[in-house]
JSON list of C-alpha atoms in Angstrom, two decimals:
[
{"chain": "A", "resi": 1, "resn": "UNK", "atom": "CA", "xyz": [197.97, 49.59, 88.63]},
{"chain": "A", "resi": 2, "resn": "UNK", "atom": "CA", "xyz": [196.21, 49.64, 85.27]},
{"chain": "A", "resi": 3, "resn": "UNK", "atom": "CA", "xyz": [193.41, 47.49, 86.69]},
{"chain": "A", "resi": 4, "resn": "UNK", "atom": "CA", "xyz": [192.78, 49.97, 89.55]},
{"chain": "A", "resi": 5, "resn": "UNK", "atom": "CA", "xyz": [192.53, 52.85, 87.10]},
{"chain": "A", "resi": 6, "resn": "UNK", "atom": "CA", "xyz": [190.07, 50.98, 85.01]},
{"chain": "A", "resi": 7, "resn": "UNK", "atom": "CA", "xyz": [187.77, 50.28, 87.99]},
{"chain": "A", "resi": 8, "resn": "UNK", "atom": "CA", "xyz": [187.98, 53.89, 89.08]},
{"chain": "A", "resi": 9, "resn": "UNK", "atom": "CA", "xyz": [187.12, 55.06, 85.61]},
{"chain": "A", "resi": 10, "resn": "UNK", "atom": "CA", "xyz": [184.22, 52.69, 85.54]},
{"chain": "A", "resi": 11, "resn": "UNK", "atom": "CA", "xyz": [182.96, 54.00, 88.85]},
{"chain": "A", "resi": 12, "resn": "UNK", "atom": "CA", "xyz": [183.27, 57.56, 87.61]},
{"chain": "A", "resi": 13, "resn": "UNK", "atom": "CA", "xyz": [181.37, 56.70, 84.48]},
{"chain": "A", "resi": 14, "resn": "UNK", "atom": "CA", "xyz": [178.67, 55.01, 86.51]},
{"chain": "A", "resi": 15, "resn": "UNK", "atom": "CA", "xyz": [178.47, 58.05, 88.80]},
{"chain": "A", "resi": 16, "resn": "UNK", "atom": "CA", "xyz": [178.18, 60.38, 85.85]},
{"chain": "A", "resi": 17, "resn": "UNK", "atom": "CA", "xyz": [175.49, 58.21, 84.31]},
{"chain": "A", "resi": 18, "resn": "UNK", "atom": "CA", "xyz": [173.58, 58.17, 87.61]},
{"chain": "A", "resi": 19, "resn": "UNK", "atom": "CA", "xyz": [173.91, 61.94, 87.89]},
{"chain": "A", "resi": 20, "resn": "UNK", "atom": "CA", "xyz": [172.73, 62.34, 84.29]},
{"chain": "A", "resi": 21, "resn": "UNK", "atom": "CA", "xyz": [169.72, 60.11, 85.03]},
{"chain": "A", "resi": 22, "resn": "UNK", "atom": "CA", "xyz": [168.87, 62.16, 88.14]},
{"chain": "A", "resi": 23, "resn": "UNK", "atom": "CA", "xyz": [169.25, 65.40, 86.22]},
{"chain": "A", "resi": 24, "resn": "UNK", "atom": "CA", "xyz": [167.07, 64.05, 83.41]},
{"chain": "A", "resi": 25, "resn": "UNK", "atom": "CA", "xyz": [164.44, 62.94, 85.95]},
{"chain": "A", "resi": 26, "resn": "UNK", "atom": "CA", "xyz": [164.52, 66.34, 87.62]},
{"chain": "A", "resi": 27, "resn": "UNK", "atom": "CA", "xyz": [164.24, 68.00, 84.23]},
{"chain": "A", "resi": 28, "resn": "UNK", "atom": "CA", "xyz": [161.23, 65.85, 83.35]},
{"chain": "A", "resi": 29, "resn": "UNK", "atom": "CA", "xyz": [159.64, 66.64, 86.72]},
{"chain": "A", "resi": 30, "resn": "UNK", "atom": "CA", "xyz": [160.25, 70.33, 86.15]},
{"chain": "A", "resi": 31, "resn": "UNK", "atom": "CA", "xyz": [158.66, 70.07, 82.70]},
{"chain": "A", "resi": 32, "resn": "UNK", "atom": "CA", "xyz": [155.65, 68.32, 84.20]},
{"chain": "A", "resi": 33, "resn": "UNK", "atom": "CA", "xyz": [155.35, 71.00, 86.85]},
{"chain": "A", "resi": 34, "resn": "UNK", "atom": "CA", "xyz": [155.58, 73.69, 84.17]},
{"chain": "A", "resi": 35, "resn": "UNK", "atom": "CA", "xyz": [152.90, 71.92, 82.12]},
{"chain": "A", "resi": 36, "resn": "UNK", "atom": "CA", "xyz": [150.65, 71.65, 85.18]},
{"chain": "A", "resi": 37, "resn": "UNK", "atom": "CA", "xyz": [151.27, 75.30, 86.04]},
{"chain": "A", "resi": 38, "resn": "UNK", "atom": "CA", "xyz": [150.55, 76.31, 82.43]},
{"chain": "A", "resi": 39, "resn": "UNK", "atom": "CA", "xyz": [147.37, 74.25, 82.41]},
{"chain": "A", "resi": 40, "resn": "UNK", "atom": "CA", "xyz": [146.26, 75.79, 85.72]},
{"chain": "A", "resi": 41, "resn": "UNK", "atom": "CA", "xyz": [147.05, 79.23, 84.36]},
{"chain": "A", "resi": 42, "resn": "UNK", "atom": "CA", "xyz": [145.06, 78.55, 81.19]},
{"chain": "A", "resi": 43, "resn": "UNK", "atom": "CA", "xyz": [142.12, 77.26, 83.21]},
{"chain": "A", "resi": 44, "resn": "UNK", "atom": "CA", "xyz": [142.29, 80.30, 85.48]},
{"chain": "A", "resi": 45, "resn": "UNK", "atom": "CA", "xyz": [142.38, 82.63, 82.48]},
{"chain": "A", "resi": 46, "resn": "UNK", "atom": "CA", "xyz": [139.48, 80.77, 80.89]},
{"chain": "A", "resi": 47, "resn": "UNK", "atom": "CA", "xyz": [137.52, 80.95, 84.14]},
{"chain": "A", "resi": 48, "resn": "UNK", "atom": "CA", "xyz": [138.16, 84.67, 84.48]},
{"chain": "A", "resi": 49, "resn": "UNK", "atom": "CA", "xyz": [137.20, 85.30, 80.87]},
{"chain": "A", "resi": 50, "resn": "UNK", "atom": "CA", "xyz": [133.98, 83.35, 81.35]},
{"chain": "A", "resi": 51, "resn": "UNK", "atom": "CA", "xyz": [133.26, 85.26, 84.55]},
{"chain": "A", "resi": 52, "resn": "UNK", "atom": "CA", "xyz": [133.91, 88.54, 82.76]},
{"chain": "A", "resi": 53, "resn": "UNK", "atom": "CA", "xyz": [131.61, 87.54, 79.89]},
{"chain": "A", "resi": 54, "resn": "UNK", "atom": "CA", "xyz": [128.88, 86.47, 82.29]},
{"chain": "A", "resi": 55, "resn": "UNK", "atom": "CA", "xyz": [129.25, 89.69, 84.29]},
{"chain": "A", "resi": 56, "resn": "UNK", "atom": "CA", "xyz": [129.11, 91.74, 81.11]},
{"chain": "A", "resi": 57, "resn": "UNK", "atom": "CA", "xyz": [125.99, 89.91, 79.91]},
{"chain": "A", "resi": 58, "resn": "UNK", "atom": "CA", "xyz": [124.43, 90.40, 83.31]},
{"chain": "A", "resi": 59, "resn": "UNK", "atom": "CA", "xyz": [125.19, 94.12, 83.21]},
{"chain": "A", "resi": 60, "resn": "UNK", "atom": "CA", "xyz": [123.78, 94.38, 79.71]},
{"chain": "A", "resi": 61, "resn": "UNK", "atom": "CA", "xyz": [120.60, 92.56, 80.78]},
{"chain": "A", "resi": 62, "resn": "UNK", "atom": "CA", "xyz": [120.35, 94.81, 83.84]},
{"chain": "A", "resi": 63, "resn": "UNK", "atom": "CA", "xyz": [120.77, 97.93, 81.71]},
{"chain": "A", "resi": 64, "resn": "UNK", "atom": "CA", "xyz": [118.20, 96.64, 79.22]},
{"chain": "A", "resi": 65, "resn": "UNK", "atom": "CA", "xyz": [115.77, 95.89, 82.04]},
{"chain": "A", "resi": 66, "resn": "UNK", "atom": "CA", "xyz": [116.33, 99.32, 83.61]},
{"chain": "A", "resi": 67, "resn": "UNK", "atom": "CA", "xyz": [115.83, 100.98, 80.22]},
{"chain": "A", "resi": 68, "resn": "UNK", "atom": "CA", "xyz": [112.56, 99.11, 79.69]},
{"chain": "A", "resi": 69, "resn": "UNK", "atom": "CA", "xyz": [111.48, 99.89, 83.24]},
{"chain": "A", "resi": 70, "resn": "UNK", "atom": "CA", "xyz": [112.26, 103.58, 82.79]},
{"chain": "A", "resi": 71, "resn": "UNK", "atom": "CA", "xyz": [110.40, 103.62, 79.47]},
{"chain": "A", "resi": 72, "resn": "UNK", "atom": "CA", "xyz": [107.42, 101.94, 81.11]},
{"chain": "A", "resi": 73, "resn": "UNK", "atom": "CA", "xyz": [107.47, 104.48, 83.95]},
{"chain": "A", "resi": 74, "resn": "UNK", "atom": "CA", "xyz": [107.69, 107.38, 81.46]},
{"chain": "A", "resi": 75, "resn": "UNK", "atom": "CA", "xyz": [104.70, 106.09, 79.52]},
{"chain": "A", "resi": 76, "resn": "UNK", "atom": "CA", "xyz": [102.79, 105.45, 82.73]},
{"chain": "A", "resi": 77, "resn": "UNK", "atom": "CA", "xyz": [103.54, 108.96, 84.02]},
{"chain": "A", "resi": 78, "resn": "UNK", "atom": "CA", "xyz": [102.44, 110.39, 80.68]},
{"chain": "A", "resi": 79, "resn": "UNK", "atom": "CA", "xyz": [99.21, 108.40, 80.86]},
{"chain": "A", "resi": 80, "resn": "UNK", "atom": "CA", "xyz": [98.63, 109.50, 84.46]},
{"chain": "A", "resi": 81, "resn": "UNK", "atom": "CA", "xyz": [99.33, 113.13, 83.53]},
{"chain": "A", "resi": 82, "resn": "UNK", "atom": "CA", "xyz": [96.70, 112.89, 80.80]},
{"chain": "A", "resi": 83, "resn": "UNK", "atom": "CA", "xyz": [94.24, 111.36, 83.25]},
{"chain": "A", "resi": 84, "resn": "UNK", "atom": "CA", "xyz": [94.97, 114.04, 85.86]},
{"chain": "A", "resi": 85, "resn": "UNK", "atom": "CA", "xyz": [94.44, 116.78, 83.27]},
{"chain": "A", "resi": 86, "resn": "UNK", "atom": "CA", "xyz": [91.11, 115.23, 82.37]},
{"chain": "A", "resi": 87, "resn": "UNK", "atom": "CA", "xyz": [90.12, 115.08, 86.04]},
{"chain": "A", "resi": 88, "resn": "UNK", "atom": "CA", "xyz": [91.22, 118.70, 86.54]},
{"chain": "A", "resi": 89, "resn": "UNK", "atom": "CA", "xyz": [89.19, 119.77, 83.52]},
{"chain": "A", "resi": 90, "resn": "UNK", "atom": "CA", "xyz": [86.14, 117.99, 84.93]},
{"chain": "A", "resi": 91, "resn": "UNK", "atom": "CA", "xyz": [86.71, 119.68, 88.29]},
{"chain": "A", "resi": 92, "resn": "UNK", "atom": "CA", "xyz": [86.98, 123.09, 86.59]},
{"chain": "A", "resi": 93, "resn": "UNK", "atom": "CA", "xyz": [83.73, 122.43, 84.76]},
{"chain": "A", "resi": 94, "resn": "UNK", "atom": "CA", "xyz": [82.06, 121.43, 88.03]},
{"chain": "A", "resi": 95, "resn": "UNK", "atom": "CA", "xyz": [83.36, 124.58, 89.75]},
{"chain": "A", "resi": 96, "resn": "UNK", "atom": "CA", "xyz": [82.11, 126.70, 86.86]},
{"chain": "A", "resi": 97, "resn": "UNK", "atom": "CA", "xyz": [78.71, 124.98, 87.06]},
{"chain": "A", "resi": 98, "resn": "UNK", "atom": "CA", "xyz": [78.58, 125.63, 90.82]},
{"chain": "A", "resi": 99, "resn": "UNK", "atom": "CA", "xyz": [79.33, 129.31, 90.25]},
{"chain": "A", "resi": 100, "resn": "UNK", "atom": "CA", "xyz": [76.61, 129.53, 87.62]},
{"chain": "A", "resi": 101, "resn": "UNK", "atom": "CA", "xyz": [74.14, 127.81, 89.96]},
{"chain": "A", "resi": 102, "resn": "UNK", "atom": "CA", "xyz": [75.07, 130.21, 92.73]},
{"chain": "A", "resi": 103, "resn": "UNK", "atom": "CA", "xyz": [74.54, 133.21, 90.46]},
{"chain": "A", "resi": 104, "resn": "UNK", "atom": "CA", "xyz": [71.18, 131.79, 89.37]},
{"chain": "A", "resi": 105, "resn": "UNK", "atom": "CA", "xyz": [70.14, 131.32, 93.00]},
{"chain": "A", "resi": 106, "resn": "UNK", "atom": "CA", "xyz": [71.13, 134.88, 93.82]},
{"chain": "A", "resi": 107, "resn": "UNK", "atom": "CA", "xyz": [69.19, 136.17, 90.83]},
{"chain": "A", "resi": 108, "resn": "UNK", "atom": "CA", "xyz": [66.20, 134.05, 91.83]},
{"chain": "A", "resi": 109, "resn": "UNK", "atom": "CA", "xyz": [66.48, 135.38, 95.37]},
{"chain": "A", "resi": 110, "resn": "UNK", "atom": "CA", "xyz": [66.49, 138.94, 94.10]},
{"chain": "A", "resi": 111, "resn": "UNK", "atom": "CA", "xyz": [63.57, 138.24, 91.75]},
{"chain": "A", "resi": 112, "resn": "UNK", "atom": "CA", "xyz": [61.46, 136.73, 94.50]},
{"chain": "A", "resi": 113, "resn": "UNK", "atom": "CA", "xyz": [62.30, 139.58, 96.85]},
{"chain": "A", "resi": 114, "resn": "UNK", "atom": "CA", "xyz": [61.33, 142.07, 94.15]},
{"chain": "A", "resi": 115, "resn": "UNK", "atom": "CA", "xyz": [58.09, 140.19, 93.42]},
{"chain": "A", "resi": 116, "resn": "UNK", "atom": "CA", "xyz": [57.24, 140.11, 97.12]},
{"chain": "A", "resi": 117, "resn": "UNK", "atom": "CA", "xyz": [57.91, 143.82, 97.42]},
{"chain": "A", "resi": 118, "resn": "UNK", "atom": "CA", "xyz": [55.74, 144.58, 94.40]},
{"chain": "A", "resi": 119, "resn": "UNK", "atom": "CA", "xyz": [52.93, 142.30, 95.60]},
{"chain": "A", "resi": 120, "resn": "UNK", "atom": "CA", "xyz": [52.99, 143.88, 99.04]},
{"chain": "A", "resi": 121, "resn": "UNK", "atom": "CA", "xyz": [52.86, 147.32, 97.45]},
{"chain": "A", "resi": 122, "resn": "UNK", "atom": "CA", "xyz": [50.06, 146.52, 94.99]},
{"chain": "A", "resi": 123, "resn": "UNK", "atom": "CA", "xyz": [48.06, 143.78, 96.74]},
{"chain": "A", "resi": 124, "resn": "UNK", "atom": "CA", "xyz": [48.49, 143.92, 100.51]},
{"chain": "A", "resi": 125, "resn": "UNK", "atom": "CA", "xyz": [45.20, 142.06, 101.00]},
{"chain": "A", "resi": 126, "resn": "UNK", "atom": "CA", "xyz": [46.54, 138.80, 99.43]},
{"chain": "A", "resi": 127, "resn": "UNK", "atom": "CA", "xyz": [48.41, 137.01, 102.23]},
{"chain": "A", "resi": 128, "resn": "UNK", "atom": "CA", "xyz": [48.89, 133.60, 100.54]},
{"chain": "A", "resi": 129, "resn": "UNK", "atom": "CA", "xyz": [51.22, 134.77, 97.79]},
{"chain": "A", "resi": 130, "resn": "UNK", "atom": "CA", "xyz": [53.24, 136.73, 100.33]},
{"chain": "A", "resi": 131, "resn": "UNK", "atom": "CA", "xyz": [53.54, 133.68, 102.55]},
{"chain": "A", "resi": 132, "resn": "UNK", "atom": "CA", "xyz": [54.65, 131.56, 99.61]},
{"chain": "A", "resi": 133, "resn": "UNK", "atom": "CA", "xyz": [57.25, 134.14, 98.68]},
{"chain": "A", "resi": 134, "resn": "UNK", "atom": "CA", "xyz": [58.48, 134.18, 102.27]},
{"chain": "A", "resi": 135, "resn": "UNK", "atom": "CA", "xyz": [58.71, 130.41, 102.27]},
{"chain": "A", "resi": 136, "resn": "UNK", "atom": "CA", "xyz": [60.74, 130.50, 99.07]},
{"chain": "A", "resi": 137, "resn": "UNK", "atom": "CA", "xyz": [63.03, 133.13, 100.54]},
{"chain": "A", "resi": 138, "resn": "UNK", "atom": "CA", "xyz": [63.53, 131.04, 103.67]},
{"chain": "A", "resi": 139, "resn": "UNK", "atom": "CA", "xyz": [64.29, 128.02, 101.52]},
{"chain": "A", "resi": 140, "resn": "UNK", "atom": "CA", "xyz": [66.83, 129.97, 99.50]},
{"chain": "A", "resi": 141, "resn": "UNK", "atom": "CA", "xyz": [68.42, 131.23, 102.72]},
{"chain": "A", "resi": 142, "resn": "UNK", "atom": "CA", "xyz": [68.70, 127.65, 104.00]},
{"chain": "A", "resi": 143, "resn": "UNK", "atom": "CA", "xyz": [70.29, 126.59, 100.72]},
{"chain": "A", "resi": 144, "resn": "UNK", "atom": "CA", "xyz": [72.76, 129.49, 101.00]},
{"chain": "A", "resi": 145, "resn": "UNK", "atom": "CA", "xyz": [73.65, 128.40, 104.54]},
{"chain": "A", "resi": 146, "resn": "UNK", "atom": "CA", "xyz": [74.22, 124.82, 103.35]},
{"chain": "A", "resi": 147, "resn": "UNK", "atom": "CA", "xyz": [76.38, 126.07, 100.49]},
{"chain": "A", "resi": 148, "resn": "UNK", "atom": "CA", "xyz": [78.47, 128.15, 102.89]},
{"chain": "A", "resi": 149, "resn": "UNK", "atom": "CA", "xyz": [78.93, 125.09, 105.13]},
{"chain": "A", "resi": 150, "resn": "UNK", "atom": "CA", "xyz": [80.10, 123.06, 102.13]},
{"chain": "A", "resi": 151, "resn": "UNK", "atom": "CA", "xyz": [82.57, 125.79, 101.19]},
{"chain": "A", "resi": 152, "resn": "UNK", "atom": "CA", "xyz": [83.88, 125.91, 104.78]},
{"chain": "A", "resi": 153, "resn": "UNK", "atom": "CA", "xyz": [84.22, 122.11, 104.78]},
{"chain": "A", "resi": 154, "resn": "UNK", "atom": "CA", "xyz": [86.18, 122.17, 101.52]},
{"chain": "A", "resi": 155, "resn": "UNK", "atom": "CA", "xyz": [88.43, 124.91, 102.90]},
{"chain": "A", "resi": 156, "resn": "UNK", "atom": "CA", "xyz": [89.08, 122.86, 106.04]},
{"chain": "A", "resi": 157, "resn": "UNK", "atom": "CA", "xyz": [89.91, 119.83, 103.89]},
{"chain": "A", "resi": 158, "resn": "UNK", "atom": "CA", "xyz": [92.39, 121.90, 101.87]},
{"chain": "A", "resi": 159, "resn": "UNK", "atom": "CA", "xyz": [94.10, 123.13, 105.06]},
{"chain": "A", "resi": 160, "resn": "UNK", "atom": "CA", "xyz": [94.30, 119.56, 106.34]},
{"chain": "A", "resi": 161, "resn": "UNK", "atom": "CA", "xyz": [95.80, 118.42, 103.02]},
{"chain": "A", "resi": 162, "resn": "UNK", "atom": "CA", "xyz": [98.45, 121.19, 103.20]},
{"chain": "A", "resi": 163, "resn": "UNK", "atom": "CA", "xyz": [99.31, 120.14, 106.76]},
{"chain": "A", "resi": 164, "resn": "UNK", "atom": "CA", "xyz": [99.63, 116.48, 105.72]},
{"chain": "A", "resi": 165, "resn": "UNK", "atom": "CA", "xyz": [101.85, 117.43, 102.76]},
{"chain": "A", "resi": 166, "resn": "UNK", "atom": "CA", "xyz": [104.15, 119.42, 105.03]},
{"chain": "A", "resi": 167, "resn": "UNK", "atom": "CA", "xyz": [104.33, 116.52, 107.50]},
{"chain": "A", "resi": 168, "resn": "UNK", "atom": "CA", "xyz": [105.02, 114.10, 104.64]},
{"chain": "A", "resi": 169, "resn": "UNK", "atom": "CA", "xyz": [107.88, 116.27, 103.35]},
{"chain": "A", "resi": 170, "resn": "UNK", "atom": "CA", "xyz": [109.37, 116.42, 106.84]},
{"chain": "A", "resi": 171, "resn": "UNK", "atom": "CA", "xyz": [109.18, 112.62, 107.19]},
{"chain": "A", "resi": 172, "resn": "UNK", "atom": "CA", "xyz": [110.78, 112.13, 103.77]},
{"chain": "A", "resi": 173, "resn": "UNK", "atom": "CA", "xyz": [113.66, 114.43, 104.70]},
{"chain": "A", "resi": 174, "resn": "UNK", "atom": "CA", "xyz": [114.35, 112.62, 107.98]},
{"chain": "A", "resi": 175, "resn": "UNK", "atom": "CA", "xyz": [114.15, 109.12, 106.47]},
{"chain": "A", "resi": 176, "resn": "UNK", "atom": "CA", "xyz": [116.49, 110.05, 103.60]},
{"chain": "A", "resi": 177, "resn": "UNK", "atom": "CA", "xyz": [118.88, 111.59, 106.11]},
{"chain": "A", "resi": 178, "resn": "UNK", "atom": "CA", "xyz": [119.24, 108.15, 107.76]},
{"chain": "A", "resi": 179, "resn": "UNK", "atom": "CA", "xyz": [119.68, 106.45, 104.33]},
{"chain": "A", "resi": 180, "resn": "UNK", "atom": "CA", "xyz": [116.55, 104.32, 104.76]},
{"chain": "A", "resi": 181, "resn": "UNK", "atom": "CA", "xyz": [115.16, 102.93, 101.50]},
{"chain": "A", "resi": 182, "resn": "UNK", "atom": "CA", "xyz": [111.44, 102.14, 101.41]},
{"chain": "A", "resi": 183, "resn": "UNK", "atom": "CA", "xyz": [109.82, 99.95, 98.71]},
{"chain": "A", "resi": 184, "resn": "UNK", "atom": "CA", "xyz": [107.25, 101.38, 96.34]},
{"chain": "A", "resi": 185, "resn": "UNK", "atom": "CA", "xyz": [103.61, 100.87, 97.34]},
{"chain": "A", "resi": 186, "resn": "UNK", "atom": "CA", "xyz": [102.34, 100.52, 93.76]},
{"chain": "A", "resi": 187, "resn": "UNK", "atom": "CA", "xyz": [103.51, 100.77, 90.13]},
{"chain": "A", "resi": 188, "resn": "UNK", "atom": "CA", "xyz": [102.44, 104.42, 89.82]},
{"chain": "A", "resi": 189, "resn": "UNK", "atom": "CA", "xyz": [105.81, 105.69, 91.06]},
{"chain": "A", "resi": 190, "resn": "UNK", "atom": "CA", "xyz": [109.45, 104.73, 90.89]},
{"chain": "A", "resi": 191, "resn": "UNK", "atom": "CA", "xyz": [109.92, 104.78, 94.68]},
{"chain": "A", "resi": 192, "resn": "UNK", "atom": "CA", "xyz": [107.98, 105.06, 97.94]},
{"chain": "A", "resi": 193, "resn": "UNK", "atom": "CA", "xyz": [107.79, 108.85, 97.97]},
{"chain": "A", "resi": 194, "resn": "UNK", "atom": "CA", "xyz": [106.77, 109.07, 94.31]},
{"chain": "A", "resi": 195, "resn": "UNK", "atom": "CA", "xyz": [103.50, 107.26, 95.13]},
{"chain": "A", "resi": 196, "resn": "UNK", "atom": "CA", "xyz": [100.75, 109.69, 96.06]},
{"chain": "A", "resi": 197, "resn": "UNK", "atom": "CA", "xyz": [96.94, 109.25, 96.28]},
{"chain": "A", "resi": 198, "resn": "UNK", "atom": "CA", "xyz": [96.38, 112.38, 94.18]},
{"chain": "A", "resi": 199, "resn": "UNK", "atom": "CA", "xyz": [98.83, 111.37, 91.44]},
{"chain": "A", "resi": 200, "resn": "UNK", "atom": "CA", "xyz": [98.11, 107.64, 91.17]},
{"chain": "A", "resi": 201, "resn": "UNK", "atom": "CA", "xyz": [96.24, 106.24, 88.19]},
{"chain": "A", "resi": 202, "resn": "UNK", "atom": "CA", "xyz": [92.45, 106.06, 88.31]},
{"chain": "A", "resi": 203, "resn": "UNK", "atom": "CA", "xyz": [92.53, 102.26, 88.47]},
{"chain": "A", "resi": 204, "resn": "UNK", "atom": "CA", "xyz": [95.06, 102.22, 91.34]},
{"chain": "A", "resi": 205, "resn": "UNK", "atom": "CA", "xyz": [93.85, 101.06, 94.77]},
{"chain": "A", "resi": 206, "resn": "UNK", "atom": "CA", "xyz": [95.43, 104.16, 96.39]},
{"chain": "A", "resi": 207, "resn": "UNK", "atom": "CA", "xyz": [93.86, 106.72, 94.00]},
{"chain": "A", "resi": 208, "resn": "UNK", "atom": "CA", "xyz": [92.11, 109.33, 96.19]},
{"chain": "A", "resi": 209, "resn": "UNK", "atom": "CA", "xyz": [92.41, 106.85, 99.05]},
{"chain": "A", "resi": 210, "resn": "UNK", "atom": "CA", "xyz": [94.36, 108.76, 101.67]},
{"chain": "A", "resi": 211, "resn": "UNK", "atom": "CA", "xyz": [93.34, 106.40, 104.45]},
{"chain": "A", "resi": 212, "resn": "UNK", "atom": "CA", "xyz": [94.54, 103.35, 102.54]},
{"chain": "A", "resi": 213, "resn": "UNK", "atom": "CA", "xyz": [97.91, 104.91, 101.75]},
{"chain": "A", "resi": 214, "resn": "UNK", "atom": "CA", "xyz": [100.54, 104.11, 104.37]},
{"chain": "A", "resi": 215, "resn": "UNK", "atom": "CA", "xyz": [102.14, 107.52, 103.89]},
{"chain": "A", "resi": 216, "resn": "UNK", "atom": "CA", "xyz": [99.12, 109.02, 105.57]}
]
């Protein structure tokens, strides 16, 4: 009887030892799994931090680029405004010169007419001077007709430009309504609709080139 108890106790001890070994192995496996999970978590955190840093640097570079681009566009607009003011001043001077020339022609016309009238009243027997005066008057009349044609042509060009501007504004409204983004034609404007032949820089290929500009 004592021998049977001893064998049973031994078997129990062996079973407990086996269970303890299994539990220890499971515990070690769980520790390894926790270490692997912790390592994966650390790598994931590190990856996310690196991604966040890269994204932040990219945003900073993008903001810096946009700031430089905006500064460049501001300076370019300022330069173009100065150039446009100079061109407008030259145009005003040309218009003033044209008015002065027109006044001089009218005065010359009146002077010749007065001279012809006085010559006809005082010397009706001299036909050559009268003929010359008539020729000068005819020439002045032809020049007046040409000047009027030029003025009519400029007026027609202005009306055409107003029509084109209205059509351009209508096209811009429709295209923006459909959320269509068009690239800029040159560096004179920030977008497609900011580029204009009348507002481009003097060294731009589209300056005063309405036929070359796609908008037209």
